[in-house]
Coordinates of C-alpha atoms in Angstrom, one line a residue:
X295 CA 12.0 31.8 40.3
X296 CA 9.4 31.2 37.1
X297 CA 5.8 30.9 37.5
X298 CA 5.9 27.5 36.6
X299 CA 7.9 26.7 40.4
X300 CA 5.9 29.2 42.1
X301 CA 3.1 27.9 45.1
X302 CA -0.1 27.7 44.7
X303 CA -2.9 27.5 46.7
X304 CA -4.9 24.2 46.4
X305 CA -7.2 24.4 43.6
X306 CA -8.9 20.8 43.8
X307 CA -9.3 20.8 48.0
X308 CA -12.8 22.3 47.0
X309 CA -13.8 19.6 44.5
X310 CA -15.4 15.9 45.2
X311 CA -13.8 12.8 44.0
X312 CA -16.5 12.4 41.1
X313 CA -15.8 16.2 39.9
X314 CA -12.1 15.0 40.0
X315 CA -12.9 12.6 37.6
X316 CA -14.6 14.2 35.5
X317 CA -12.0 17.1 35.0
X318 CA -10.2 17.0 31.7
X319 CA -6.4 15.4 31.3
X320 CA -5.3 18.9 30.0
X321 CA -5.9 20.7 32.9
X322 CA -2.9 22.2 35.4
X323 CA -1.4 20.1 38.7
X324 CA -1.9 20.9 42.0
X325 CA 0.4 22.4 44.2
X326 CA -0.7 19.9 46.9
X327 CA 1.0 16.7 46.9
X328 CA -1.9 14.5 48.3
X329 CA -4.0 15.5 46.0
X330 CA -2.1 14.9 43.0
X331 CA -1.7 10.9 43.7
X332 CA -5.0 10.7 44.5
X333 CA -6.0 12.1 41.2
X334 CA -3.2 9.6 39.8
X335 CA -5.0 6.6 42.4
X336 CA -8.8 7.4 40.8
X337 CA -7.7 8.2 37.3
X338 CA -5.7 4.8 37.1
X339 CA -8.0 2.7 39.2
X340 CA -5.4 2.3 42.2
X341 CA -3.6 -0.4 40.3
X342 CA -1.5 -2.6 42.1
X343 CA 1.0 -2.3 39.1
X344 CA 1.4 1.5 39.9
X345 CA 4.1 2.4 42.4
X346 CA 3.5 5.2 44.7
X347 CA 7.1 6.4 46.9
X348 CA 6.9 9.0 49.2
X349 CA 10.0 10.3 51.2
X350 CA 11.3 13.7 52.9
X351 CA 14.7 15.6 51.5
X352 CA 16.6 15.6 54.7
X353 CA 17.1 15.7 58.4
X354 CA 16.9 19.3 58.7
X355 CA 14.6 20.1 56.2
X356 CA 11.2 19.3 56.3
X357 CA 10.0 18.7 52.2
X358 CA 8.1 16.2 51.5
X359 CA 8.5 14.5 47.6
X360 CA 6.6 11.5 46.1
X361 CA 7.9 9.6 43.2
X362 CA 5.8 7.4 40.9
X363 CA 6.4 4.9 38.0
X364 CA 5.0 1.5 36.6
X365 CA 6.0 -1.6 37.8
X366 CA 7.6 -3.4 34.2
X367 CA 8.1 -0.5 32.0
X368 CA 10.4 1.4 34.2
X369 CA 14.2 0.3 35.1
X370 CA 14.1 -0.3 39.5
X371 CA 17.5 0.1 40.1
X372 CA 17.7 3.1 37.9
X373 CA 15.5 4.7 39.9
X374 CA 16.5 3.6 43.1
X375 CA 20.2 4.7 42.4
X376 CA 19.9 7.9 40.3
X377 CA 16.8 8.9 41.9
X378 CA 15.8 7.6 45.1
X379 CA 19.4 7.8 46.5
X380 CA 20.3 11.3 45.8
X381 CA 17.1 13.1 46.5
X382 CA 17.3 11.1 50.2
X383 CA 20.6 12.5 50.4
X384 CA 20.7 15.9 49.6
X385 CA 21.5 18.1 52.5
X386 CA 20.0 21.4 51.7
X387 CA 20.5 24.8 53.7
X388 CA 18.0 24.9 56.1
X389 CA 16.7 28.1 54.7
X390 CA 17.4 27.5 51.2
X391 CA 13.8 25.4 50.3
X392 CA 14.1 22.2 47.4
X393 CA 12.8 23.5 44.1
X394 CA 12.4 21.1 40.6
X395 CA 15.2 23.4 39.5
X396 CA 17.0 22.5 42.3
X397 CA 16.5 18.6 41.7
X398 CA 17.3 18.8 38.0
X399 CA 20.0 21.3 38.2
X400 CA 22.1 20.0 41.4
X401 CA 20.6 16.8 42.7
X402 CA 19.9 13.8 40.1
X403 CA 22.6 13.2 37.5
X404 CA 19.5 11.2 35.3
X405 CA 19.6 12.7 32.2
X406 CA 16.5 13.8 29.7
X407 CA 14.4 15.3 32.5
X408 CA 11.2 17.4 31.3
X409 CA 9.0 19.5 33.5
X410 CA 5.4 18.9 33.2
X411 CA 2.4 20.9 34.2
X412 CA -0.9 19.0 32.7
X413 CA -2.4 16.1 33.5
X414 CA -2.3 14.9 29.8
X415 CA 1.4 15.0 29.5
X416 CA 2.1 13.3 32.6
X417 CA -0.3 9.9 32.3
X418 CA 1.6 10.0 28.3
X419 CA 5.0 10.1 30.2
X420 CA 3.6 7.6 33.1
X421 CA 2.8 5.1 30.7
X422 CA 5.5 5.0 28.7
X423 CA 7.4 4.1 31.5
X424 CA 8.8 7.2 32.9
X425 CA 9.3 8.0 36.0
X426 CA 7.3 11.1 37.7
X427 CA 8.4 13.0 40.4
X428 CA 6.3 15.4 42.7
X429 CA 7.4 18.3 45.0
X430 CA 4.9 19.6 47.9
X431 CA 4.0 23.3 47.3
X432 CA 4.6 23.1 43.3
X433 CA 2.3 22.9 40.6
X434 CA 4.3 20.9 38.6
X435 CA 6.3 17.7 38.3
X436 CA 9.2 16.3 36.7
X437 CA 9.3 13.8 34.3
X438 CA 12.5 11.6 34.1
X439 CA 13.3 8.6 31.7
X440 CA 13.6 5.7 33.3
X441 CA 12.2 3.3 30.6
X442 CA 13.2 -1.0 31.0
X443 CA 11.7 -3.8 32.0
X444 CA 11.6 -7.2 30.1
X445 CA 12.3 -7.0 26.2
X446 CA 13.5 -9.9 23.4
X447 CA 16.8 -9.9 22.8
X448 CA 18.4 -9.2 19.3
X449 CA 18.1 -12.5 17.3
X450 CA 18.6 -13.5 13.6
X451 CA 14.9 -12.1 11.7
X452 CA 13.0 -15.3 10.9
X453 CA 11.1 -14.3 8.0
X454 CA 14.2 -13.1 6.1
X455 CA 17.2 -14.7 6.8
X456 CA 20.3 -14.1 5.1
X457 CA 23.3 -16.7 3.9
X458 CA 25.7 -13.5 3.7
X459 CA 24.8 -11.1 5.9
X460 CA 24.0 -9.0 9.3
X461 CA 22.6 -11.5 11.7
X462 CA 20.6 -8.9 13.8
X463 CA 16.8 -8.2 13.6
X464 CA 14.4 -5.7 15.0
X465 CA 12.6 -6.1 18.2
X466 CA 9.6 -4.8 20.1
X467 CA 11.2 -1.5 21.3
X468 CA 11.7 1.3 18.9
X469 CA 14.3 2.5 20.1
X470 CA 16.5 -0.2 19.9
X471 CA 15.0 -0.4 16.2
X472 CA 15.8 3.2 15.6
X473 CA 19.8 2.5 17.2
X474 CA 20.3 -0.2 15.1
X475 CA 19.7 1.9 12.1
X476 CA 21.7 4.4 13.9
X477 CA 24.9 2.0 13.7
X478 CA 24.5 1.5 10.3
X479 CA 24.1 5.1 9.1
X480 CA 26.0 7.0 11.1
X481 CA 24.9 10.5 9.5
X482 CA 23.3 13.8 11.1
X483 CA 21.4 14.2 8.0
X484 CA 19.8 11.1 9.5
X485 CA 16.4 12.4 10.3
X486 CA 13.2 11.3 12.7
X487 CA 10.2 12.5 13.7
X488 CA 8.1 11.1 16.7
X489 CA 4.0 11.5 17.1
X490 CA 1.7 9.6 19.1
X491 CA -1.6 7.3 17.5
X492 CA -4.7 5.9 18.9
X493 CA -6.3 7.5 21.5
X494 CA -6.5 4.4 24.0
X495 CA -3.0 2.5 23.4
X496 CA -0.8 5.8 22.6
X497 CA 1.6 4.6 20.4
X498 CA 4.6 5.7 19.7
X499 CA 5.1 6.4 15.6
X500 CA 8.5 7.0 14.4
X501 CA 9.5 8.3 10.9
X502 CA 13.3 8.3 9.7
X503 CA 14.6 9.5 6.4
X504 CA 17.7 11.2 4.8
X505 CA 17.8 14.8 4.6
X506 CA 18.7 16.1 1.2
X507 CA 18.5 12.1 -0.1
X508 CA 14.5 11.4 0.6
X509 CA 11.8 13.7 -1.4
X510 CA 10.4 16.8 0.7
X511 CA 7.5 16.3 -1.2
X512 CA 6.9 13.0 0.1
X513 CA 7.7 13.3 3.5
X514 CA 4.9 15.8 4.0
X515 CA 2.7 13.4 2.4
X516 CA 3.2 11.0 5.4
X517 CA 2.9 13.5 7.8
X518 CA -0.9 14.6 6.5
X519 CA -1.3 10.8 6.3
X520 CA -0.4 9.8 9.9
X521 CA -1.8 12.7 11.2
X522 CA -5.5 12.0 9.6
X523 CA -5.5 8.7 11.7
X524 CA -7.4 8.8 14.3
X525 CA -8.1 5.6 16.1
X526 CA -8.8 3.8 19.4
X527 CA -5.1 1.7 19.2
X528 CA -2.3 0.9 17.2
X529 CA -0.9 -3.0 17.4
X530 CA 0.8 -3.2 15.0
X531 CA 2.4 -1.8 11.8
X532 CA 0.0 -3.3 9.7
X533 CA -2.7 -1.1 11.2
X534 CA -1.0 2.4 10.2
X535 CA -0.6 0.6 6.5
X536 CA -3.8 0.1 5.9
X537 CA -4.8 4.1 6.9
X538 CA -1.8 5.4 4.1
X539 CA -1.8 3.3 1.6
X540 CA -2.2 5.1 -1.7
X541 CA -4.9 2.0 -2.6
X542 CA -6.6 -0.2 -0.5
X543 CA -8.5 -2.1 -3.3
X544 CA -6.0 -4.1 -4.4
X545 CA -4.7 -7.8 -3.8
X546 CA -1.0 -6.2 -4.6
X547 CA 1.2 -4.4 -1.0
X548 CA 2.1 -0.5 -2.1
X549 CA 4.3 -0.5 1.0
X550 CA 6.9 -3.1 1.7
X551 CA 7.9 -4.3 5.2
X552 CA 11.3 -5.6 6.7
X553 CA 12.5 -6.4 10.3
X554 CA 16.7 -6.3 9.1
X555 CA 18.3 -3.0 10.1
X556 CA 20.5 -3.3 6.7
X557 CA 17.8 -3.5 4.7
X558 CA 16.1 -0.4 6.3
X559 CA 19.3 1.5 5.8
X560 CA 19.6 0.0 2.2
X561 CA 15.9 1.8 1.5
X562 CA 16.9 4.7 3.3
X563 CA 19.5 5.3 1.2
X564 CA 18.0 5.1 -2.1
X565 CA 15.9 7.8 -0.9
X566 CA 12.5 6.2 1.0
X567 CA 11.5 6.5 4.5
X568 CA 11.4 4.2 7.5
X569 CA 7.8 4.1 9.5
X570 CA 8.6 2.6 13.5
X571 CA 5.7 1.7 15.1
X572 CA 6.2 0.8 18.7
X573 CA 5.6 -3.0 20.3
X574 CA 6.5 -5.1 16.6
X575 CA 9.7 -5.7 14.6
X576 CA 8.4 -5.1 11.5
X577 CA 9.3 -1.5 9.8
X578 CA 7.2 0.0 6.7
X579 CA 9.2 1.4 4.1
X580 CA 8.3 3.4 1.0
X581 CA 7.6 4.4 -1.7
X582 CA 7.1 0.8 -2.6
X583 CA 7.7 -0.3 -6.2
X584 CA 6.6 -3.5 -7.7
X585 CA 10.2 -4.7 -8.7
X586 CA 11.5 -4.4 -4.9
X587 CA 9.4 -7.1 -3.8
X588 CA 11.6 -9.3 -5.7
X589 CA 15.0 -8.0 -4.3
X590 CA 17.1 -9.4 -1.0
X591 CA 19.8 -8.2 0.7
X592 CA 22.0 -11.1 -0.7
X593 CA 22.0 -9.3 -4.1
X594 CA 23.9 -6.6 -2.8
X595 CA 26.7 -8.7 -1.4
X596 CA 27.0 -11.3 -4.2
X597 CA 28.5 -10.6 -7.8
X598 CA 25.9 -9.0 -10.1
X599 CA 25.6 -12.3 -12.4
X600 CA 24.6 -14.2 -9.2
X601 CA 22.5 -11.6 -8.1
X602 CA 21.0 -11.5 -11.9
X603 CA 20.4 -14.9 -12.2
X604 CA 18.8 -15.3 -8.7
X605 CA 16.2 -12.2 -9.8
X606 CA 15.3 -13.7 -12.5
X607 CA 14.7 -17.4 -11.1
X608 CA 12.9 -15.6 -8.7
X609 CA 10.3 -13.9 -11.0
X610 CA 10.0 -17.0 -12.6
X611 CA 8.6 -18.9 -9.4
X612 CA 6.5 -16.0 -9.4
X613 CA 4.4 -17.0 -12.6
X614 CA 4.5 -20.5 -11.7
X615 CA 2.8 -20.2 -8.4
X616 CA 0.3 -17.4 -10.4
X617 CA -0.2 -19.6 -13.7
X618 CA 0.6 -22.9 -12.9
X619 CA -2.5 -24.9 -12.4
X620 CA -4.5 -22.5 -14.9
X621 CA -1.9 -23.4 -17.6
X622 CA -2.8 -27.3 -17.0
X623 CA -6.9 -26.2 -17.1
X624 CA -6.1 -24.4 -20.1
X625 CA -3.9 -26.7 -21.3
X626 CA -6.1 -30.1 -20.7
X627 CA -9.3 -28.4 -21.5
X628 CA -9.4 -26.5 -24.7
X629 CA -5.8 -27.0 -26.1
X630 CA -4.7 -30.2 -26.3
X631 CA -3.1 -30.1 -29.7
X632 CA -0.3 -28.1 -27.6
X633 CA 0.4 -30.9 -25.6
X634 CA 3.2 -33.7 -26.8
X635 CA 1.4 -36.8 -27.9
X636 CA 3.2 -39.2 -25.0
X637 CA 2.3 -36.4 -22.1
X638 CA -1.4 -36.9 -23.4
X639 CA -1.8 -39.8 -23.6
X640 CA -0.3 -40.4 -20.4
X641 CA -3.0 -37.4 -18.5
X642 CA -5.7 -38.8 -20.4
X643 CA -4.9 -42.9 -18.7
X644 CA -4.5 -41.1 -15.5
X645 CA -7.4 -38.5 -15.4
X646 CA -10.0 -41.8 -16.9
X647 CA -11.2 -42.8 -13.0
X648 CA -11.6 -38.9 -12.3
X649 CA -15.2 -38.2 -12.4
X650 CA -14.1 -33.7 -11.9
X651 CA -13.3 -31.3 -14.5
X652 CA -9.2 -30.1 -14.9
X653 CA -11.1 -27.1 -13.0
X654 CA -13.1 -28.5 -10.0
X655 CA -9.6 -30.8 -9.7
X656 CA -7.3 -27.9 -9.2
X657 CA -10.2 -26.3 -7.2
X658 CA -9.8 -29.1 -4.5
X659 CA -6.0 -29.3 -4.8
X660 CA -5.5 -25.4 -3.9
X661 CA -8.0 -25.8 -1.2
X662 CA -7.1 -28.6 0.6
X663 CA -3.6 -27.2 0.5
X664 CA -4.0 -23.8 1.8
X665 CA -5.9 -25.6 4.6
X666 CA -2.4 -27.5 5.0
X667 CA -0.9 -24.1 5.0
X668 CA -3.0 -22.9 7.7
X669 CA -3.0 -25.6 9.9
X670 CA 1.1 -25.6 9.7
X671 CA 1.0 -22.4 10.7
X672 CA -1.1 -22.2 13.6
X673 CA -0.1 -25.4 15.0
X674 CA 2.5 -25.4 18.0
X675 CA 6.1 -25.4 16.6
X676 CA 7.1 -28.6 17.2
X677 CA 4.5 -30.5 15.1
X678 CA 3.3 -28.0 12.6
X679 CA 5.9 -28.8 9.7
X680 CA 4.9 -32.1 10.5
X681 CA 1.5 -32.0 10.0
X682 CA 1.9 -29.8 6.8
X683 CA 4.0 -32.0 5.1
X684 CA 3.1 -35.7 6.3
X685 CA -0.9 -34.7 5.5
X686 CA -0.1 -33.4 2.2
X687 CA 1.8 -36.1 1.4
X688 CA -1.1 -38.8 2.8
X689 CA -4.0 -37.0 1.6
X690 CA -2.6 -36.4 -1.6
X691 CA -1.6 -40.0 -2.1
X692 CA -5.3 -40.9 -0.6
X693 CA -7.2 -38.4 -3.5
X694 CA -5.4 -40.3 -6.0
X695 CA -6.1 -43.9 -4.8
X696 CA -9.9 -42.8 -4.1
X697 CA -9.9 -41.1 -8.0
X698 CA -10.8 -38.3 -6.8
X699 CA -7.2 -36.5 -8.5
X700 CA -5.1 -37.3 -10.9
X701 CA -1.5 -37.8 -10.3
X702 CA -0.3 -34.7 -12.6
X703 CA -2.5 -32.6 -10.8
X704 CA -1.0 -33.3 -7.5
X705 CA 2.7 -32.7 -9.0
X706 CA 1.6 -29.8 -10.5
X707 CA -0.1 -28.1 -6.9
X708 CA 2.8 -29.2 -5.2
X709 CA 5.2 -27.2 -7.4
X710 CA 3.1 -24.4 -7.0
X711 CA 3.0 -24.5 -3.4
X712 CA 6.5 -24.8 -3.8
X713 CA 7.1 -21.6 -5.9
X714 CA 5.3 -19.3 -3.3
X715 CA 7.5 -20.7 -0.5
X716 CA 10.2 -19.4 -2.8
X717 CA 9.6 -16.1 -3.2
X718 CA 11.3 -13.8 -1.1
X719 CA 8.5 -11.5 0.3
X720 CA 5.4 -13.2 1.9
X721 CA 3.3 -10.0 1.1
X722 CA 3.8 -10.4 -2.5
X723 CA 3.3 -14.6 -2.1
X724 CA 0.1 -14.3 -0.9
X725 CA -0.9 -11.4 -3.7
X726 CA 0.1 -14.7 -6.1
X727 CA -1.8 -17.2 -4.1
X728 CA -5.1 -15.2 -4.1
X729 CA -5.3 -14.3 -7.8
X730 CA -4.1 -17.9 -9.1
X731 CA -8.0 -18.5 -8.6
X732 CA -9.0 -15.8 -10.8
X733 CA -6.6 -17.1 -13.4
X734 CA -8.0 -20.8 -12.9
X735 CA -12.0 -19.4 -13.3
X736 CA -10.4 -17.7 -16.3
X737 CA -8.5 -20.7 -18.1
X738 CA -11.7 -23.1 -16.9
X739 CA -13.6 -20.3 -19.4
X740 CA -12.0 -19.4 -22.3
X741 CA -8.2 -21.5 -21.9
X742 CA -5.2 -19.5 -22.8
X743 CA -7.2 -16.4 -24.2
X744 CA -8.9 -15.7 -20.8
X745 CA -5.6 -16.2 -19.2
X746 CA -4.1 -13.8 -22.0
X747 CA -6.8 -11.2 -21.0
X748 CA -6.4 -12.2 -17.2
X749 CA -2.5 -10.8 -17.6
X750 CA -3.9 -7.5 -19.5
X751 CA -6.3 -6.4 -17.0
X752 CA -3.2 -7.3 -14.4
X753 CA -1.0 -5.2 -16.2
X754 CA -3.1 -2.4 -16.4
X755 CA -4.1 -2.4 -12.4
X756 CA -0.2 -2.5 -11.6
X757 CA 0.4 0.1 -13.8
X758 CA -2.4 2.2 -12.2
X759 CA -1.3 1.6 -8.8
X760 CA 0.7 4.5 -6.8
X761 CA 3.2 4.2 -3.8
X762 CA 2.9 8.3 -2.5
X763 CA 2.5 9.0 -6.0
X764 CA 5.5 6.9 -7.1
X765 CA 4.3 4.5 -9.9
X766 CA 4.3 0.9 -8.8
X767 CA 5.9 -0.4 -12.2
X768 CA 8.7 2.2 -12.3
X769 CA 10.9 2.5 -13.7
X770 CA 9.2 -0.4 -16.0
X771 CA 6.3 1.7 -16.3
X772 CA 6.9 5.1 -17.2
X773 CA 9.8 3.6 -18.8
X774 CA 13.2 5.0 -17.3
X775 CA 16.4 3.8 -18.5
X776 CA 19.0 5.0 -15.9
X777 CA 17.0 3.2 -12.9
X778 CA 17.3 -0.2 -15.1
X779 CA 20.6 -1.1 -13.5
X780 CA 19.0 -2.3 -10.4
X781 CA 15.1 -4.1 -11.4
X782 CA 15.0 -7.4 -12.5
X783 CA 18.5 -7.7 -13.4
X784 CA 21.3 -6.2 -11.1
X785 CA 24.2 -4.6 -12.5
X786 CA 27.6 -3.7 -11.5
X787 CA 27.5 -1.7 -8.2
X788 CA 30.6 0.2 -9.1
X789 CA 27.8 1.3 -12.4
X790 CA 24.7 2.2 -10.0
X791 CA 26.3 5.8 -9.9
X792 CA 22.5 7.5 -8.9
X793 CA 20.1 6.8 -6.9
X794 CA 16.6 5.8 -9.0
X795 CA 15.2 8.6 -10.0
X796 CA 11.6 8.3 -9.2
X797 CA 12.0 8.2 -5.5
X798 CA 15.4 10.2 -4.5
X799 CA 15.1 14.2 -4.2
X800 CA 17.9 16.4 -4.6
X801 CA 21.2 14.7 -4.0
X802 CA 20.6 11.8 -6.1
X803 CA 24.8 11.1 -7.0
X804 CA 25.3 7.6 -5.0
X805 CA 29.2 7.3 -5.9
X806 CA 32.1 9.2 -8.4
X807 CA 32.5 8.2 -12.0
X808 CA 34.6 5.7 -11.4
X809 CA 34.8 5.1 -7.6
X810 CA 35.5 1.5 -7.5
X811 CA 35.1 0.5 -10.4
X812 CA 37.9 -2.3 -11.0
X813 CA 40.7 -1.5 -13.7
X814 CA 42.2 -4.7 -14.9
X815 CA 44.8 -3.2 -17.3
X816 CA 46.5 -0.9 -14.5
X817 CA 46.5 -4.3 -12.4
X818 CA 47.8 -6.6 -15.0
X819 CA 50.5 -3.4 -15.2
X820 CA 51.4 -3.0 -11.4
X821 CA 52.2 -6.8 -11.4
X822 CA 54.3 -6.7 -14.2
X823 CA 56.6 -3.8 -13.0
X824 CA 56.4 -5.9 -9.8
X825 CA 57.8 -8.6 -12.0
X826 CA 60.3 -6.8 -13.6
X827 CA 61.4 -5.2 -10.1
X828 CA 62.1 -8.8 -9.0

């Protein structure tokens, strides 16, 4: 028999309950039952969610077992069934004693059982809602996964929802979010890696990439990364991007995040990895580039001139809701001569009983509607599209009665609200929505040249901003023409033969020369002969 199943003396029978405490979570098990749930009772405060279950082998054979788990994370009837039951039941030879070998080998058909010897490894297995089980006379325990309780359903994602498309969306547990993927990309080259963050919550951290498709280089790159983190607890995804982004300092997201499986597999494909943190929906993928912000999943299963048209109507709302209201400071302020004689007449009759600036008018405008914003979102379900839309509607109808707005001023906020809502990634909305002040303190200075040199300085920080070393404006920026088919405009999926470039490692060949790719003379000659045949 190992060393590991081996009895051993009591080692703790000597020690009081406050040098118990004090001894470190690495250190070995005792071989005496009692005193290992006692240690469990004083290291976990004898919480009533904690359930202790003590029982004996058999009839004729006097071995006494203990099993523990957590109320909520751990699957009863599981455990009553697969392990309660059998271990009760087992009839050993009266001379033959149980051993852990014995239990995992002969007597519970649960599968993914561990054996653990330190104290550290079993609290980490406890609270992730396995289930422990002790032996009197052994100095170690097994360690059986039993993991259930409560958890959302699958649902429809509500942030981005799909006309044409999977209906399904990630959930709290990672691993339903890493099956789902599974499904989808059903691949051994299919990769993940698990490690635990934050020292308090212990949070389960998942990575997932293609072998062979995703960069080595990469890869390590996001191991050194997660592994630097050290932190009390993990919530949410949005922690664990703020400790790898590339840059921090900028109003711009360098990694892009997605609760729909088929998106996750669509990014794993081209070559990025999937980052699973445990207890939200949402999944970080990268390398990030600046164009994918503007992509959705409907591109993929429309025709390309859809698709195209879509993309570009969507980077189109995006200027609006960056430019819009400084174009009408600009515009009103310093260059009026560009406006068409009606249209200025007709600003200059309605902005007469305003007593603001084109500036400090906008400035109220955008504030009073972000306030909407937040109010709609933090109000309870039921009335918060109400409130957002019936007080923008009434105080923006009151501003204008009271002089305090003019009436082109209010359409022109509302269309930029309106062109945020419409772009398809909040992360890259709310980029819009915080700079559009520094374009309107520009165009309130200088007009158009201070917006013209608000876009330069813009340019240059995208172009200086890296995704794991990937640049943010590829392949606009360096300039690469085979990774254009799939940017702003969409081509032909039968054409995106590669995968791009700047982000895919070795086995970069997406399809065959022609795989697909529709041949309309060879039709047009199949129905003739059919014709003919006829």
């Amino acid at each position: 028999m190992p060393s590991f199943f081996k009895k051993k003396s009591s080692s703790f029978h000597k020690k009081t309950a406050q040098e118990k405490k004090k001894e470190p979570s690495s250190s070995p098990l005792s071989a005496v039952l009692e005193e290992n749930i006692e240690y469990i009772k004083s290291q976990t405060g004898n919480s009533t969610d904690i359930v202790i279950r003590s029982f004996k082998h058999s009839p004729r054979f006097n071995t006494k077992s203990a099993i523990v788990y957590l109320k909520g994370l751990t699957d009863s009837q599981t455990v009553q069934e697969l392990l309660i039951d059998p271990l009760m039941k087992s009839d050993p030879a009266e001379s033959d004693p149980i051993s852990m070998e014995d239990m995992i080998e002969g007597y519970l058909p649960l599968g993914n059982m561990e054996q653990i010897q330190d104290w550290n490894t079993l609290f980490q297995a406890l609270m992730s809602g396995h289930t422990i089980i002790f032996v009197d006379g052994y100095s170690g325990a097994i360690s059986s996964a039993t993991e259930g309780g409560e958890k959302r359903a699958i649902e429809e994602p509500s942030t981005q929802r799909a006309i044409r498309g999977s209906r399904e969306g990630f959930t709290e547990s990672i691993e339903t979010n890493i099956s789902m993927v599974r499904r989808i990309i059903q691949n051994p080259s299919l990769w993940t890696e698990t490690m635990t963050i934050g020292r308090v919550t212990k949070t389960k951290v998942t990575i997932m990439y293609l072998k062979g498709i995703a960069r080595d280089d990469i890869i390590e790159e996001l191991r050194k990364r997660l592994e630097k983190i050290d932190i009390d607890g993990v919530l949410e995804s949005g922690f664990i991007e703020q400790y790898i982004e590339d840059q921090s300092i900028t109003a711009f997201p360098t990694l892009y995040y997605s609760e729909r499986p088929d998106a996750v597999a669509g990014n794993l494909l081209e070559g990025r990895f999937a980052l699973f943190v445990n207890g939200t929906p949402f999944v970080l993928l990268g390398p990030a580039v600046f164009v994918q912000f503007f992509q959705s999943i409907e591109d993929y299963t429309e025709r390309f001139y859809i698709s195209t048209a879509l993309r570009f109507l969507r980077v189109l709302v995006f200027f609006i809701s960056l430019i819009g209201p400084a174009t009408y400071i600009a515009a009103t302020t310093f260059h009026q001569e560009m406006i068409p004689t009606q249209l200025l007449i007709a600003i200059a009759a309605q902005r007469e009983p305003v007593p603001f600036p084109s500036f400090v008018e906008a400035l109220i405008m955008e504030v009073t509607f972000e306030i909407l914003r937040e109010a709609g979102i933090r109000m309870p379900k039921a009335i918060g599209p109400a409130i957002s839309i019936v007080g923008a509607l009434v105080i923006g109808q009151a501003a204008v009665q009271a002089g305090v707005v003019s009436p082109a001023m209010v359409v022109i906020v509302a269309i930029t609200a309106i062109a945020s809502f419409a772009t398809p990634s909040f992360a890259i909305a709310i980029s819009a929505r915080l700079i559009r002040f520094l374009f309107m303190i520009s165009a309130a200075m200088f007009g158009f040249y201070g917006m013209i040199l608000g876009f330069i300085i813009l340019v240059v920080h995208l172009c200086s901003l890296r995704s794991f070393g990937v640049p943010y404006m590829a392949p606009l920026a360096p300039f690469i023409p085979a990774d254009l088919n799939d940017t702003f405009v969409r081509g032909p999926l039968w054409a995106d033969r590669k995968r791009p470039a700047f982000i895919s490692g070795s086995n970069n060949v997406r399809q065959g020369e022609s795989a697909g790719r529709p041949q309309p003379e060879q039709s047009r000659k199949m129905v003739t002969d059919q014709g003919d045949q006829t």
